[in-house]
Amino acid sequence: MARVVGRVRGNIERVIEGKPDVVSSALVVLLAEGHLLIEDVPGVGKTQLSKALARSIDCSVRRIQFTPDLLPSDVTGVSVFNQNTREFEFRPGGVFANIVVGDEINRASPKTQSALLECMEERQVTVDNTTYQLESPFMVIATQNPIEMEGTYALPEAQRDRFMARVSVGYPVEAAEMAMLSSHTGANPLDDLEPVTDAAEIRKLIAIVNQVHVSHDVQRYAVSLTAATRRSDELMLGASPRATLHLVRAAKAVAAMDGREYVLPDDVLRLAGPVLAHRLLPSVEAAMSGRSTTAILDAVVGGVPVPSGAR
């Protein structure tokens, strides 16, 4: 686990300077069999991060540029009539890959966005009453800009809930930006990026993550966190049971990456923000008072006692 994760992390950090926490979050979501939403302002490297992760693994990768005229069949695939065989043939869409990079996902219409619902949750695609299974590993890495709202369609709650975590790349520190100027102005570092692992090895790591032990106390702590969001007066929509599953699965991946065979309450606590915040909707009163979802979640999490000595 440490050897493979270290190689992939080092490969990505050749492209993304000075963002080790963001790179680690992407690897956690990959090994926990989740999907990642990268939300930030333009020009901070959202697409570069997703491409660097995809190119670091020797597996099938497809990029979908979400635009207002994109059709659901462009995502899932379509049946085409073959004049020679006189039969319909299925032509796979963009989701038929191990790593699917969805750029500017909120620029597509809600009809096209909904084409991702089945594949993200059930890892399958149904077209013309025929179901096609997607290969493992399967991960959707989507990007969107939160401030550029003209010509965009906000992701519905059902779509956001299918993303295991949401991360923001953020602006780099001055030293990292100086290093970027030296390494990125002459050539694109993505062009020289070679795979450092393959799909079979990632499947082995996923199997290791699945064997990590989660004690009853840690499970109860995860349930208490999500239940507290449903009781909060400042939230109109709390975290779903799917959010609890994602929280525990991500915590298992963090524990495995840290070399442990068990999950600590601190693993769950550090993931509460990335895993839960994007699923919550503030109440009208909280929104009008300027309270952000992150601030509300921090207050809710702070009110839940952390179990001590739980393994």
GROMACS .gro file of C-alpha atoms in nm:
model
  311
    1MET     CA    1   0.000   0.000   0.000
    2ALA     CA    2   0.268   0.251   0.103
    3ARG     CA    3   0.485   0.172  -0.200
    4VAL     CA    4   0.212   0.210  -0.462
    5VAL     CA    5   0.045   0.511  -0.299
    6GLY     CA    6   0.384   0.680  -0.264
    7ARG     CA    7   0.458   0.635  -0.634
    8VAL     CA    8   0.121   0.770  -0.742
    9ARG     CA    9   0.141   1.065  -0.501
   10GLY     CA   10   0.489   1.155  -0.622
   11ASN     CA   11   0.375   1.137  -0.983
   12ILE     CA   12   0.081   1.370  -0.924
   13GLU     CA   13   0.293   1.616  -0.727
   14ARG     CA   14   0.514   1.661  -1.033
   15VAL     CA   15   0.214   1.842  -1.183
   16ILE     CA   16   0.035   1.987  -0.876
   17GLU     CA   17   0.285   2.185  -0.670
   18GLY     CA   18   0.245   2.233  -0.294
   19LYS     CA   19  -0.095   2.062  -0.245
   20PRO     CA   20  -0.021   1.734  -0.062
   21ASP     CA   21  -0.355   1.734   0.126
   22VAL     CA   22  -0.556   1.765  -0.196
   23VAL     CA   23  -0.354   1.486  -0.360
   24SER     CA   24  -0.407   1.262  -0.057
   25SER     CA   25  -0.783   1.328  -0.065
   26ALA     CA   26  -0.797   1.220  -0.430
   27LEU     CA   27  -0.612   0.897  -0.350
   28VAL     CA   28  -0.841   0.827  -0.053
   29VAL     CA   29  -1.149   0.856  -0.276
   30LEU     CA   30  -0.991   0.630  -0.540
   31LEU     CA   31  -0.909   0.353  -0.290
   32ALA     CA   32  -1.250   0.387  -0.118
   33GLU     CA   33  -1.425   0.331  -0.455
   34GLY     CA   34  -1.586   0.673  -0.449
   35HIS     CA   35  -1.617   0.972  -0.680
   36LEU     CA   36  -1.452   1.310  -0.640
   37LEU     CA   37  -1.590   1.661  -0.697
   38ILE     CA   38  -1.322   1.929  -0.734
   39GLU     CA   39  -1.479   2.271  -0.685
   40ASP     CA   40  -1.277   2.591  -0.702
   41VAL     CA   41  -1.219   2.913  -0.892
   42PRO     CA   42  -1.077   2.900  -1.248
   43GLY     CA   43  -0.709   2.844  -1.309
   44VAL     CA   44  -0.600   2.669  -0.989
   45GLY     CA   45  -0.538   2.327  -1.146
   46LYS     CA   46  -0.866   2.135  -1.106
   47THR     CA   47  -0.842   1.965  -1.446
   48GLN     CA   48  -0.465   1.920  -1.410
   49LEU     CA   49  -0.517   1.731  -1.084
   50SER     CA   50  -0.779   1.499  -1.233
   51LYS     CA   51  -0.568   1.433  -1.545
   52ALA     CA   52  -0.253   1.370  -1.341
   53LEU     CA   53  -0.433   1.109  -1.128
   54ALA     CA   54  -0.580   0.944  -1.436
   55ARG     CA   55  -0.247   0.930  -1.619
   56SER     CA   56  -0.067   0.787  -1.317
   57ILE     CA   57  -0.267   0.465  -1.351
   58ASP     CA   58  -0.227   0.241  -1.655
   59CYS     CA   59  -0.597   0.194  -1.720
   60SER     CA   60  -0.868   0.326  -1.950
   61VAL     CA   61  -0.930   0.699  -1.916
   62ARG     CA   62  -1.189   0.918  -2.086
   63ARG     CA   63  -1.251   1.289  -2.058
   64ILE     CA   64  -1.598   1.438  -2.108
   65GLN     CA   65  -1.621   1.813  -2.164
   66PHE     CA   66  -1.963   1.902  -2.028
   67THR     CA   67  -2.132   2.166  -2.245
   68PRO     CA   68  -2.496   2.283  -2.275
   69ASP     CA   69  -2.544   2.084  -2.598
   70LEU     CA   70  -2.407   1.756  -2.458
   71LEU     CA   71  -2.664   1.474  -2.481
   72PRO     CA   72  -2.721   1.187  -2.234
   73SER     CA   73  -2.632   0.940  -2.510
   74ASP     CA   74  -2.289   1.106  -2.540
   75VAL     CA   75  -2.230   1.003  -2.179
   76THR     CA   76  -2.390   0.658  -2.161
   77GLY     CA   77  -2.375   0.539  -2.523
   78VAL     CA   78  -2.625   0.474  -2.799
   79SER     CA   79  -2.754   0.187  -3.012
   80VAL     CA   80  -2.677   0.237  -3.383
   81PHE     CA   81  -2.829   0.037  -3.670
   82ASN     CA   82  -2.567  -0.152  -3.872
   83GLN     CA   83  -2.662  -0.166  -4.238
   84ASN     CA   84  -2.442  -0.470  -4.304
   85THR     CA   85  -2.563  -0.696  -4.023
   86ARG     CA   86  -2.913  -0.545  -4.016
   87GLU     CA   87  -2.891  -0.528  -3.637
   88PHE     CA   88  -2.850  -0.260  -3.375
   89GLU     CA   89  -2.503  -0.226  -3.224
   90PHE     CA   90  -2.419  -0.057  -2.897
   91ARG     CA   91  -2.154   0.213  -2.908
   92PRO     CA   92  -2.025   0.290  -2.556
   93GLY     CA   93  -2.027   0.648  -2.430
   94GLY     CA   94  -1.775   0.840  -2.226
   95VAL     CA   95  -1.845   0.663  -1.895
   96PHE     CA   96  -1.706   0.332  -2.019
   97ALA     CA   97  -1.362   0.376  -1.866
   98ASN     CA   98  -1.185   0.318  -1.534
   99ILE     CA   99  -1.127   0.689  -1.475
  100VAL     CA  100  -1.384   0.935  -1.614
  101VAL     CA  101  -1.283   1.301  -1.603
  102GLY     CA  102  -1.592   1.525  -1.623
  103ASP     CA  103  -1.478   1.881  -1.686
  104GLU     CA  104  -1.714   2.167  -1.588
  105ILE     CA  105  -1.993   1.926  -1.497
  106ASN     CA  106  -2.237   2.205  -1.407
  107ARG     CA  107  -2.235   2.340  -1.764
  108ALA     CA  108  -2.441   2.046  -1.893
  109SER     CA  109  -2.820   2.040  -1.872
  110PRO     CA  110  -2.990   1.854  -1.584
  111LYS     CA  111  -3.100   1.586  -1.832
  112THR     CA  112  -2.738   1.513  -1.922
  113GLN     CA  113  -2.621   1.534  -1.561
  114SER     CA  114  -2.877   1.271  -1.465
  115ALA     CA  115  -2.714   1.027  -1.711
  116LEU     CA  116  -2.439   0.983  -1.451
  117LEU     CA  117  -2.670   0.882  -1.165
  118GLU     CA  118  -2.690   0.511  -1.240
  119CYS     CA  119  -2.325   0.459  -1.326
  120MET     CA  120  -2.198   0.648  -1.021
  121GLU     CA  121  -2.412   0.455  -0.773
  122GLU     CA  122  -2.454   0.110  -0.929
  123ARG     CA  123  -2.149   0.099  -1.159
  124GLN     CA  124  -2.361   0.000  -1.454
  125VAL     CA  125  -2.531   0.160  -1.753
  126THR     CA  126  -2.873   0.069  -1.891
  127VAL     CA  127  -2.947   0.155  -2.255
  128ASP     CA  128  -3.247   0.018  -2.449
  129ASN     CA  129  -3.336  -0.228  -2.167
  130THR     CA  130  -2.985  -0.375  -2.171
  131THR     CA  131  -2.755  -0.334  -1.871
  132TYR     CA  132  -2.379  -0.305  -1.917
  133GLN     CA  133  -2.145  -0.347  -1.620
  134LEU     CA  134  -1.855  -0.104  -1.572
  135GLU     CA  135  -1.505  -0.230  -1.498
  136SER     CA  136  -1.337  -0.191  -1.160
  137PRO     CA  137  -1.186   0.042  -1.057
  138PHE     CA  138  -1.438   0.301  -1.167
  139MET     CA  139  -1.410   0.662  -1.057
  140VAL     CA  140  -1.569   0.986  -1.175
  141ILE     CA  141  -1.360   1.299  -1.116
  142ALA     CA  142  -1.573   1.606  -1.188
  143THR     CA  143  -1.476   1.973  -1.178
  144GLN     CA  144  -1.686   2.285  -1.147
  145ASN     CA  145  -1.643   2.657  -1.076
  146PRO     CA  146  -1.859   2.780  -0.784
  147ILE     CA  147  -1.852   3.150  -0.877
  148GLU     CA  148  -1.905   3.139  -1.254
  149MET     CA  149  -2.281   3.086  -1.255
  150GLU     CA  150  -2.381   3.227  -1.595
  151GLY     CA  151  -2.480   2.947  -1.830
  152THR     CA  152  -2.451   2.678  -1.562
  153TYR     CA  153  -2.694   2.434  -1.400
  154ALA     CA  154  -2.644   2.366  -1.030
  155LEU     CA  155  -2.596   2.000  -0.944
  156PRO     CA  156  -2.910   1.854  -0.785
  157GLU     CA  157  -2.890   1.706  -0.436
  158ALA     CA  158  -2.911   1.349  -0.570
  159GLN     CA  159  -2.606   1.413  -0.789
  160ARG     CA  160  -2.399   1.578  -0.516
  161ASP     CA  161  -2.481   1.297  -0.274
  162ARG     CA  162  -2.316   1.046  -0.507
  163PHE     CA  163  -1.979   1.220  -0.479
  164MET     CA  164  -1.788   1.076  -0.187
  165ALA     CA  165  -1.592   1.395  -0.124
  166ARG     CA  166  -1.561   1.753  -0.241
  167VAL     CA  167  -1.223   1.925  -0.232
  168SER     CA  168  -1.092   2.269  -0.324
  169VAL     CA  169  -0.745   2.305  -0.469
  170GLY     CA  170  -0.695   2.664  -0.352
  171TYR     CA  171  -0.423   2.910  -0.447
  172PRO     CA  172  -0.062   2.788  -0.412
  173VAL     CA  173   0.187   2.943  -0.175
  174GLU     CA  174   0.446   3.174  -0.333
  175ALA     CA  175   0.725   2.915  -0.328
  176ALA     CA  176   0.505   2.657  -0.504
  177GLU     CA  177   0.393   2.915  -0.759
  178MET     CA  178   0.757   3.006  -0.829
  179ALA     CA  179   0.840   2.638  -0.879
  180MET     CA  180   0.540   2.609  -1.111
  181LEU     CA  181   0.673   2.892  -1.326
  182SER     CA  182   1.001   2.707  -1.367
  183SER     CA  183   0.851   2.370  -1.453
  184HIS     CA  184   0.532   2.462  -1.643
  185THR     CA  185   0.635   2.747  -1.874
  186GLY     CA  186   0.876   2.546  -2.091
  187ALA     CA  187   0.652   2.243  -2.137
  188ASN     CA  188   0.342   2.082  -1.993
  189PRO     CA  189   0.449   1.831  -1.724
  190LEU     CA  190   0.144   1.619  -1.807
  191ASP     CA  191   0.305   1.532  -2.141
  192ASP     CA  192   0.593   1.352  -1.966
  193LEU     CA  193   0.379   1.180  -1.703
  194GLU     CA  194   0.403   0.799  -1.724
  195PRO     CA  195   0.182   0.545  -1.543
  196VAL     CA  196   0.333   0.416  -1.218
  197THR     CA  197   0.072   0.146  -1.145
  198ASP     CA  198  -0.215  -0.033  -1.320
  199ALA     CA  199  -0.579  -0.123  -1.265
  200ALA     CA  200  -0.498  -0.471  -1.128
  201GLU     CA  201  -0.276  -0.325  -0.855
  202ILE     CA  202  -0.540  -0.065  -0.765
  203ARG     CA  203  -0.794  -0.347  -0.729
  204LYS     CA  204  -0.556  -0.519  -0.485
  205LEU     CA  205  -0.529  -0.201  -0.279
  206ILE     CA  206  -0.908  -0.166  -0.276
  207ALA     CA  207  -0.931  -0.522  -0.140
  208ILE     CA  208  -0.684  -0.426   0.137
  209VAL     CA  209  -0.897  -0.122   0.226
  210ASN     CA  210  -1.208  -0.340   0.248
  211GLN     CA  211  -1.039  -0.557   0.513
  212VAL     CA  212  -0.964  -0.266   0.749
  213HIS     CA  213  -1.145  -0.311   1.082
  214VAL     CA  214  -1.401  -0.056   1.202
  215SER     CA  215  -1.500  -0.099   1.567
  216HIS     CA  216  -1.852  -0.061   1.699
  217ASP     CA  217  -1.760   0.263   1.878
  218VAL     CA  218  -1.618   0.418   1.560
  219GLN     CA  219  -1.927   0.312   1.364
  220ARG     CA  220  -2.149   0.470   1.629
  221TYR     CA  221  -1.941   0.790   1.613
  222ALA     CA  222  -1.989   0.812   1.234
  223VAL     CA  223  -2.364   0.757   1.272
  224SER     CA  224  -2.378   1.020   1.548
  225LEU     CA  225  -2.209   1.278   1.322
  226THR     CA  226  -2.453   1.233   1.035
  227ALA     CA  227  -2.753   1.210   1.269
  228ALA     CA  228  -2.650   1.539   1.432
  229THR     CA  229  -2.668   1.715   1.091
  230ARG     CA  230  -3.028   1.595   1.051
  231ARG     CA  231  -3.126   1.743   1.388
  232SER     CA  232  -2.959   2.081   1.339
  233ASP     CA  233  -3.197   2.379   1.321
  234GLU     CA  234  -2.953   2.554   1.086
  235LEU     CA  235  -2.973   2.282   0.822
  236MET     CA  236  -3.269   2.222   0.596
  237LEU     CA  237  -3.118   1.899   0.461
  238GLY     CA  238  -2.885   1.679   0.666
  239ALA     CA  239  -2.649   1.401   0.563
  240SER     CA  240  -2.798   1.084   0.413
  241PRO     CA  241  -2.727   0.722   0.512
  242ARG     CA  242  -2.514   0.707   0.195
  243ALA     CA  243  -2.302   0.984   0.349
  244THR     CA  244  -2.243   0.765   0.655
  245LEU     CA  245  -2.128   0.478   0.432
  246HIS     CA  246  -1.897   0.708   0.238
  247LEU     CA  247  -1.756   0.850   0.561
  248VAL     CA  248  -1.665   0.507   0.697
  249ARG     CA  249  -1.528   0.379   0.364
  250ALA     CA  250  -1.309   0.687   0.327
  251ALA     CA  251  -1.187   0.647   0.687
  252LYS     CA  252  -1.086   0.287   0.608
  253ALA     CA  253  -0.882   0.412   0.311
  254VAL     CA  254  -0.709   0.673   0.531
  255ALA     CA  255  -0.623   0.408   0.790
  256ALA     CA  256  -0.480   0.174   0.526
  257MET     CA  257  -0.273   0.455   0.373
  258ASP     CA  258  -0.137   0.531   0.722
  259GLY     CA  259  -0.036   0.167   0.765
  260ARG     CA  260  -0.308   0.070   1.015
  261GLU     CA  261  -0.547  -0.223   1.010
  262TYR     CA  262  -0.812  -0.036   1.208
  263VAL     CA  263  -0.995   0.298   1.189
  264LEU     CA  264  -0.954   0.564   1.457
  265PRO     CA  265  -1.220   0.823   1.549
  266ASP     CA  266  -0.972   1.089   1.430
  267ASP     CA  267  -0.989   0.937   1.079
  268VAL     CA  268  -1.364   0.994   1.074
  269LEU     CA  269  -1.330   1.341   1.225
  270ARG     CA  270  -1.077   1.468   0.968
  271LEU     CA  271  -1.297   1.349   0.681
  272ALA     CA  272  -1.622   1.502   0.808
  273GLY     CA  273  -1.571   1.826   0.614
  274PRO     CA  274  -1.478   1.686   0.270
  275VAL     CA  275  -1.735   1.405   0.287
  276LEU     CA  276  -2.036   1.578   0.444
  277ALA     CA  277  -2.027   1.953   0.367
  278HIS     CA  278  -2.135   1.938   0.001
  279ARG     CA  279  -2.444   1.731   0.086
  280LEU     CA  280  -2.593   1.978   0.334
  281LEU     CA  281  -2.840   2.259   0.268
  282PRO     CA  282  -2.855   2.550   0.514
  283SER     CA  283  -3.191   2.674   0.638
  284VAL     CA  284  -3.329   3.003   0.509
  285GLU     CA  285  -3.249   3.176   0.838
  286ALA     CA  286  -2.889   3.050   0.839
  287ALA     CA  287  -2.837   3.152   0.476
  288MET     CA  288  -2.975   3.500   0.536
  289SER     CA  289  -2.749   3.546   0.837
  290GLY     CA  290  -2.445   3.461   0.624
  291ARG     CA  291  -2.363   3.129   0.790
  292SER     CA  292  -2.174   2.901   0.553
  293THR     CA  293  -2.239   2.529   0.536
  294THR     CA  294  -1.882   2.460   0.646
  295ALA     CA  295  -1.922   2.677   0.959
  296ILE     CA  296  -2.250   2.507   1.046
  297LEU     CA  297  -2.094   2.163   1.001
  298ASP     CA  298  -1.797   2.254   1.219
  299ALA     CA  299  -2.035   2.357   1.498
  300VAL     CA  300  -2.239   2.038   1.461
  301VAL     CA  301  -1.927   1.815   1.458
  302GLY     CA  302  -1.788   1.999   1.759
  303GLY     CA  303  -2.099   1.910   1.957
  304VAL     CA  304  -2.057   1.535   1.907
  305PRO     CA  305  -1.828   1.373   2.168
  306VAL     CA  306  -1.532   1.182   2.024
  307PRO     CA  307  -1.493   0.829   2.164
  308SER     CA  308  -1.160   0.774   2.338
  309GLY     CA  309  -0.946   0.466   2.296
  310ALA     CA  310  -1.171   0.321   2.024
  311ARG     CA  311  -1.010   0.072   1.785
   0.00000   0.00000   0.00000
